[in-house]
C-alpha positions in Angstrom: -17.2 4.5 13.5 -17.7 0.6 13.9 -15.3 -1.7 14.2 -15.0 -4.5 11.8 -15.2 -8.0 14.3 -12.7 -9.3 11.9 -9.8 -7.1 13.2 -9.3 -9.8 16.0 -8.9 -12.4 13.0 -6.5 -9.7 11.8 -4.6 -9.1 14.5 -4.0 -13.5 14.6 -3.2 -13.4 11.1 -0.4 -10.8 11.5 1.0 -11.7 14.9 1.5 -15.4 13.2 3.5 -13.5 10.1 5.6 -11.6 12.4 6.4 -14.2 14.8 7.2 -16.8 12.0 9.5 -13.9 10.8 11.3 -13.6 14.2 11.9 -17.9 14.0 13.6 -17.7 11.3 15.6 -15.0 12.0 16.7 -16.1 15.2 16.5 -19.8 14.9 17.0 -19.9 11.7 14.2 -22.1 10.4 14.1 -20.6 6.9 16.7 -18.2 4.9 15.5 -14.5 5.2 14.8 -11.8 2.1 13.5 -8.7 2.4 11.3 -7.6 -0.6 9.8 -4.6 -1.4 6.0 -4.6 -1.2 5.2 -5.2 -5.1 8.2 -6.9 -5.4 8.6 -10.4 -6.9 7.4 -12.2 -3.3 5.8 -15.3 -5.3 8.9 -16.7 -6.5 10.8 -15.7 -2.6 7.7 -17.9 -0.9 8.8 -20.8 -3.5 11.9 -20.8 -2.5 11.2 -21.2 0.8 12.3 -17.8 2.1 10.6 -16.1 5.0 10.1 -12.5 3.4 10.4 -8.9 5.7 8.9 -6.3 4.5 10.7 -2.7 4.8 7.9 -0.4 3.7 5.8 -2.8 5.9 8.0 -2.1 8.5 8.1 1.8 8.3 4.7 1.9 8.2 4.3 0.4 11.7 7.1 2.6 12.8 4.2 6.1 11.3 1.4 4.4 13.1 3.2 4.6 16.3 4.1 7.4 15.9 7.9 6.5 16.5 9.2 7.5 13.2 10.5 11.3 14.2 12.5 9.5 16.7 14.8 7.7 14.0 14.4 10.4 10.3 17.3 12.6 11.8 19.6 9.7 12.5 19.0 9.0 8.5 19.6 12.8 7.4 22.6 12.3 9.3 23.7 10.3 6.9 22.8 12.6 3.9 19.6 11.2 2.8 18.0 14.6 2.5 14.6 14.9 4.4 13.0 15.7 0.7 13.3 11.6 0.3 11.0 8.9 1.0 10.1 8.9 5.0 9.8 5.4 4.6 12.9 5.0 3.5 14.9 7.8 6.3 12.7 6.1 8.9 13.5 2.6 7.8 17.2 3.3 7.8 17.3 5.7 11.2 15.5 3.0 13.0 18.2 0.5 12.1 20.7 3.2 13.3 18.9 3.5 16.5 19.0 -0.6 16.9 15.1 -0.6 17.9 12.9 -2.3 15.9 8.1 -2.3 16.5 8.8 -6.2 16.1 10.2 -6.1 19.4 6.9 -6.9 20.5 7.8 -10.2 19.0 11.4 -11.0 20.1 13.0 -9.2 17.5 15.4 -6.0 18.5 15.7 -4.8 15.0 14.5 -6.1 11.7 15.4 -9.6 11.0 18.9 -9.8 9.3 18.8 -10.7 5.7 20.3 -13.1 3.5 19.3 -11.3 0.4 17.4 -7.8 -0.5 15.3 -8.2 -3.5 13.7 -4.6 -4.9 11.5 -4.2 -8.1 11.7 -0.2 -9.1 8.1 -0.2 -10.0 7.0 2.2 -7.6 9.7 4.5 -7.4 13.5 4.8 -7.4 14.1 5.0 -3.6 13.5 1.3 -2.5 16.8 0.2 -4.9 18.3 3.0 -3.2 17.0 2.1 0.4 18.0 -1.7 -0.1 21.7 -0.9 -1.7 22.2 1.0 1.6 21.8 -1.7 3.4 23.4 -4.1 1.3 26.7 -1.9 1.9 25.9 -1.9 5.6 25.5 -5.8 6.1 27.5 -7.1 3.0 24.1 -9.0 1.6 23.3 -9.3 -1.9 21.0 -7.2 -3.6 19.2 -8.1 -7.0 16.1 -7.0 -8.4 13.8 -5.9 -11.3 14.3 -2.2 -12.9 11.2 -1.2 -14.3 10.1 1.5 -16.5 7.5 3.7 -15.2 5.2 6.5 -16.2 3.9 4.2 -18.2 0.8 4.7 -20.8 0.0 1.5 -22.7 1.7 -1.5 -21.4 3.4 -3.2 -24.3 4.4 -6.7 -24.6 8.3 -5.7 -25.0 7.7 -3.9 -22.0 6.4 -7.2 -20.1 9.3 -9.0 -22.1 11.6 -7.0 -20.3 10.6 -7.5 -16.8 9.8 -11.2 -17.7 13.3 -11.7 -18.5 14.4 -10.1 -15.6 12.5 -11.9 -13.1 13.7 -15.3 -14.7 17.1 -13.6 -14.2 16.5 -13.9 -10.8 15.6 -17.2 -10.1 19.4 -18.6 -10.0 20.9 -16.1 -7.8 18.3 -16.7 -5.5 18.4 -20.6 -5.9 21.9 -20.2 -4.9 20.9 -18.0 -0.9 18.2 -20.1 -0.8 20.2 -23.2 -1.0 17.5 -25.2 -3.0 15.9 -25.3 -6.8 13.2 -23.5 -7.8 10.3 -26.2 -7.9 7.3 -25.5 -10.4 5.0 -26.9 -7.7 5.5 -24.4 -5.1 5.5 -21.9 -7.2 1.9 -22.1 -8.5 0.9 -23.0 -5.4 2.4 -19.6 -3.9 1.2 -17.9 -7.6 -2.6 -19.3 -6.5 -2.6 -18.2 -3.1 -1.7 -14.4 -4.6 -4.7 -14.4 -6.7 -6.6 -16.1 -4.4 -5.8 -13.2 -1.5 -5.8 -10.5 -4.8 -9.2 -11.4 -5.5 -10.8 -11.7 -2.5 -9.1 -8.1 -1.6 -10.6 -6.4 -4.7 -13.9 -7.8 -3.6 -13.6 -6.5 0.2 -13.1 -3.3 -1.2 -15.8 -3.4 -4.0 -18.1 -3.6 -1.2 -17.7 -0.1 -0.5 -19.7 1.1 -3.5 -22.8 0.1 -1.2 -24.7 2.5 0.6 -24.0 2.9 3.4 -20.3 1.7 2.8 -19.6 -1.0 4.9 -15.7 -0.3 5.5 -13.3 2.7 4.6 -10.5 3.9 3.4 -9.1 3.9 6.8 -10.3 0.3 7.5 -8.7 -0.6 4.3 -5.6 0.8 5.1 -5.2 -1.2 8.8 -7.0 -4.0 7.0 -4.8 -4.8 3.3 -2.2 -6.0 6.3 -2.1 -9.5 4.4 -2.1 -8.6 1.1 0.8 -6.7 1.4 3.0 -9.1 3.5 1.8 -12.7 3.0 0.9 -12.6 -0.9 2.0 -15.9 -2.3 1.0 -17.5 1.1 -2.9 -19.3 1.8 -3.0 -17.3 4.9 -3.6 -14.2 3.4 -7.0 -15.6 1.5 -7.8 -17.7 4.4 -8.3 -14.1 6.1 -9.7 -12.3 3.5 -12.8 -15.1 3.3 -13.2 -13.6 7.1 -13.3 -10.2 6.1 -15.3 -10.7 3.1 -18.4 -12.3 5.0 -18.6 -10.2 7.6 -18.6 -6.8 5.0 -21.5 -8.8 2.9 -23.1 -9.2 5.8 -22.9 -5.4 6.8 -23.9 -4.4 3.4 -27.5 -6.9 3.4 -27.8 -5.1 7.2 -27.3 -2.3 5.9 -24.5 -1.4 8.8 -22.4 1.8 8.2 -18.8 2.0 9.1 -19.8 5.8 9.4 -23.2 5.8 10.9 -25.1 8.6 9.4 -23.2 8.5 6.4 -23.8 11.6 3.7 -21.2 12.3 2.2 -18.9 9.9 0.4 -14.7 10.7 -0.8 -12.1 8.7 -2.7 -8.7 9.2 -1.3 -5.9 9.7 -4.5 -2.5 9.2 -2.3 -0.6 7.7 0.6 -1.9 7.5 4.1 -0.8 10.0 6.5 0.0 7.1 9.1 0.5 8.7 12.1 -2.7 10.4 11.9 -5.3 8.0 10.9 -7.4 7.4 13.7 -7.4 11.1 13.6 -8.8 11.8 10.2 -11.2 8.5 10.2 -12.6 10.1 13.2 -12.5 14.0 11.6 -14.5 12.8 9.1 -17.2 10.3 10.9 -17.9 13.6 12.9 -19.0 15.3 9.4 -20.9 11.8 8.9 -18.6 11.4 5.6 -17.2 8.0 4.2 -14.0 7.9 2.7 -15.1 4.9 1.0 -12.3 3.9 -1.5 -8.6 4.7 -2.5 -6.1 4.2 -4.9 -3.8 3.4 -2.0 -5.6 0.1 -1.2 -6.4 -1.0 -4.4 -2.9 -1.0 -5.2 -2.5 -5.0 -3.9 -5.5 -6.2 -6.0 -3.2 -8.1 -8.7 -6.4 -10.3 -9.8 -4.7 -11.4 -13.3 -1.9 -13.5 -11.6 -2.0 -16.0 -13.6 -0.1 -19.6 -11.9 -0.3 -21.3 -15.3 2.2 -18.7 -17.1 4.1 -17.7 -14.1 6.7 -15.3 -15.5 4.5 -13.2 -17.3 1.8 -12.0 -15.4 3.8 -10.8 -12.7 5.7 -9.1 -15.0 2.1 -7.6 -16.3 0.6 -6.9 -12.7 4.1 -5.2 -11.8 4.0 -3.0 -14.5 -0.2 -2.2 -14.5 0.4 -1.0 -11.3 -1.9 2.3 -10.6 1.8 4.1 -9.2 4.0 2.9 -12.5 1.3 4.6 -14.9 1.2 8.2 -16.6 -0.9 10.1 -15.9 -3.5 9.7 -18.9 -4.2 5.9 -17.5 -4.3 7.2 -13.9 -6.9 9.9 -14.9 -9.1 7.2 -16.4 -8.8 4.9 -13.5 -9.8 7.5 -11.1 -12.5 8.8 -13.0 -13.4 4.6 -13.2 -14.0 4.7 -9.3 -15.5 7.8 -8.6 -18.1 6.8 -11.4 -17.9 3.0 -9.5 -18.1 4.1 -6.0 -20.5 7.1 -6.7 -18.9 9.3 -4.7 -19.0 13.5 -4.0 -15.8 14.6 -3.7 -11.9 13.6 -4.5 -9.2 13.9 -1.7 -5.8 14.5 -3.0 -3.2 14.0 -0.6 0.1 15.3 -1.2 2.7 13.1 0.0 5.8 15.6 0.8 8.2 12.8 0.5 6.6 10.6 -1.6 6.1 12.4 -5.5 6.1 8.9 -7.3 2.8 8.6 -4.9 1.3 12.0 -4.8 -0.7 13.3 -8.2 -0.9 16.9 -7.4 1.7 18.0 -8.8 1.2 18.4 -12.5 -2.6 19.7 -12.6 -4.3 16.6 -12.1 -7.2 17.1 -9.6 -8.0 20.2 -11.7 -8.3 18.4 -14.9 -10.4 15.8 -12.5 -12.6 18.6 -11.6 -13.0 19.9 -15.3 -13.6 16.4 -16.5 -16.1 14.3 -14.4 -17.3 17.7 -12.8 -16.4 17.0 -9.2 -15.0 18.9 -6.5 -11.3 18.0 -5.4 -8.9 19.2 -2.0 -5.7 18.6 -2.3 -4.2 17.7 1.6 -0.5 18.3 2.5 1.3 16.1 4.5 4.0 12.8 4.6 3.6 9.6 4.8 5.8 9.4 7.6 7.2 12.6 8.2 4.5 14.8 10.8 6.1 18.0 10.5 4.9 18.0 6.8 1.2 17.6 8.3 -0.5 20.5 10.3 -3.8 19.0 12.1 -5.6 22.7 12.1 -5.2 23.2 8.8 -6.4 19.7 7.7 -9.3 19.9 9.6 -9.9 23.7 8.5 -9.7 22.2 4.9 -11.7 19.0 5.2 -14.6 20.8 7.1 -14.7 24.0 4.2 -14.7 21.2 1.7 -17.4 19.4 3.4 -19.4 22.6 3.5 -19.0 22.7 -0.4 -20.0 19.4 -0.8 -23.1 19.4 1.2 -24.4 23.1 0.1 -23.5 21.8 -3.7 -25.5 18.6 -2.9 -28.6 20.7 -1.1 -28.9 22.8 -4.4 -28.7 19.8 -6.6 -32.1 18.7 -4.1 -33.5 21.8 -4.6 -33.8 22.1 -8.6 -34.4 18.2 -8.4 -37.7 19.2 -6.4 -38.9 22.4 -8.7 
């Protein structure tokens, strides 16, 4: 594997988000929301809110490895362990009092003024945010959004447009200031600036060799997830941008040797992703793109009709779709990022996430003709993930990818 030089640019980038977080939660420079991650952050940033991320938040808690430590303090509390780990970690992390941003002053997760959800993705994170409204007396509002959605329709962006304009008093009122048009296409520009430049990062990958993966993606869409509608996130992303065009006209790998190349369908399994990147370097495969990561790349933000478009990106989202427009999308980027095989993971916790479960990677198979494994595990939760049978599956699968490829060569060269 090689390390992308940008990850110390990344690493600045993030400590200054965290550390901003912690000021205003403990100084109180700036009122504090939380927001879920494709939640309505644009119009927060306008408002002059410094915005916490829970999922964000969770997520550290997978990569370290920590979150066993808090899930049974959530099940405690009768949040089954079938729910979002995100969610049970989240919440048992909170009942612990600990907190990964106490690498930055913080004990726990900066206290809130308000929680602001968008049901987009999934049920759980107005669930998640109610609890802790209950628990700290803070107001919650947010968008509720259909989902398993084919065609988006304009009464369907009418409806969340009207509810996100809903939201702009209540949230004038925490904030303690009006909602100025200024700042908010400014914070609506610096979305689709950092959108852009994302979806471009990753578009690199359809070069071969792939310049970053799935894996880098995942440590890498950092910014995009937690300073969207700030300029720091496309400052850093013109960083990472340069240095993957310059890997592609160098032709540098991020999996030396590469031979095989997979599209990941699903969530990351965070407490093992050092693991897998380095599982499948050793079978010289790229996991070169993923639904996962694309999932931030809201390119049609539009700052000239505000309202609208986020109502559009919200709902276009790859996670609120049926699965008719998620079959064409997929079979979009394996045609896009030419690749050999389809990696399904299924996310025990996570359904809204995982697309197993109703015959898709065999109608994926049937339709473009490519091979698909289908990889259980969490999110989250490790005791949904067993490393000997992943690596039995991933190395069979490889085996069938490279013998499959090897007889394509051979009728190629009669």
């Amino acid at each position: 594997m090689t390390e992308l030089a940008s990850t110390n640019a990344l690493r600045a980038t993030m400590d200054a988000y965290y550390r901003s977080l912690a000021d205003a939660a403990l100084r109180k420079t700036a009122p504090v929301a939380w927001c879920t991650s494709a939640g309505p952050v644009e119009l927060l940033r306008a408002l002059g809110f410094a915005v916490h991320f829970p999922e964000n938040h969770a997520a550290m808690m997978g990569a370290a490895r920590t979150a066993s430590r808090y899930l049974p303090l959530a099940h405690a509390q009768g949040y089954s362990q079938d729910i979002c780990s995100y969610l049970t970690s989240d919440i048992g992390a909170y009942l612990a009092g600990e907190s990964p941003l106490k690498a930055y002053g913080l004990e726990r997760a900066p206290a809130p003024d308000v929680l602001v959800f968008n049901t987009n993705q999934c049920r759980d994170v107005r669930d998640w945010f109610e609890w802790y409204g209950r628990e700290l007396h803070v107001p919650v509002v947010g968008v509720h959004s259909p989902r398993s959605i084919d065609d988006v329709t304009e009464s369907d962006i009418d409806s969340v447009t009207r509810q996100l304009e809903s939201l702009v008093a209540p949230l004038e009122q925490v904030a303690g200031t009006r909602l100025d048009d200024a700042r908010l296409m400014a914070a609506m520009r610096a979305s689709r600036d950092a959108a852009r430049l994302w979806g471009t990062c990753l578009g690199t990958a359809s070069a071969r060799p792939a310049p970053l993966t799935f894996f880098d993606g995942s440590i890498h869409m950092g910014p995009a997830v937690v300073l969207r509608g700030s300029d720091d996130a496309p400052a850093y992303y013109r960083t990472l941008l340069a240095e993957l065009e310059q890997r592609v006209e160098n032709r540098v790998a991020a999996v030396p040797g590469e031979t095989l190349r997979l599209y990941w369908d699903g969530m990351p399994v965070w407490g093992r992703l050092r693991a897998l990147s380095t599982m499948f370097a050793e079978f010289h495969t790229a996991v070169v793109a993923s639904t996962y990561c694309n999932s931030w790349a809201f390119a049609d933000l539009d700052p000239a009709e505000p309202w609208r478009s986020v109502a559009r990106a919200s709902l276009e989202l790859f996670i609120a779709r049926s699965e008719a427009p998620k079959e064409r999308y997929i079979a979009r980027m394996v045609k896009f990022y030419d690749v050999d095989g389809v990696i399904f993971h299924d996310c025990r916790t996570c359904p809204n996430n995982s697309n197993t479960r109703y015959g898709m990677p065999g109608r994926i198979t049937e339709r473009l003709g490519i091979p698909t494994l289908v990889l259980d595990g969490d999110v989250n939760d490790l005791r949904c993930f067993s490393d000997e049978q992943a690596r039995t599956n991933i190395e069979g699968f490889v085996e069938q990818l490279t013998d499959a490829r090897g007889a394509t060569s051979a009728r190629g060269s009669r």
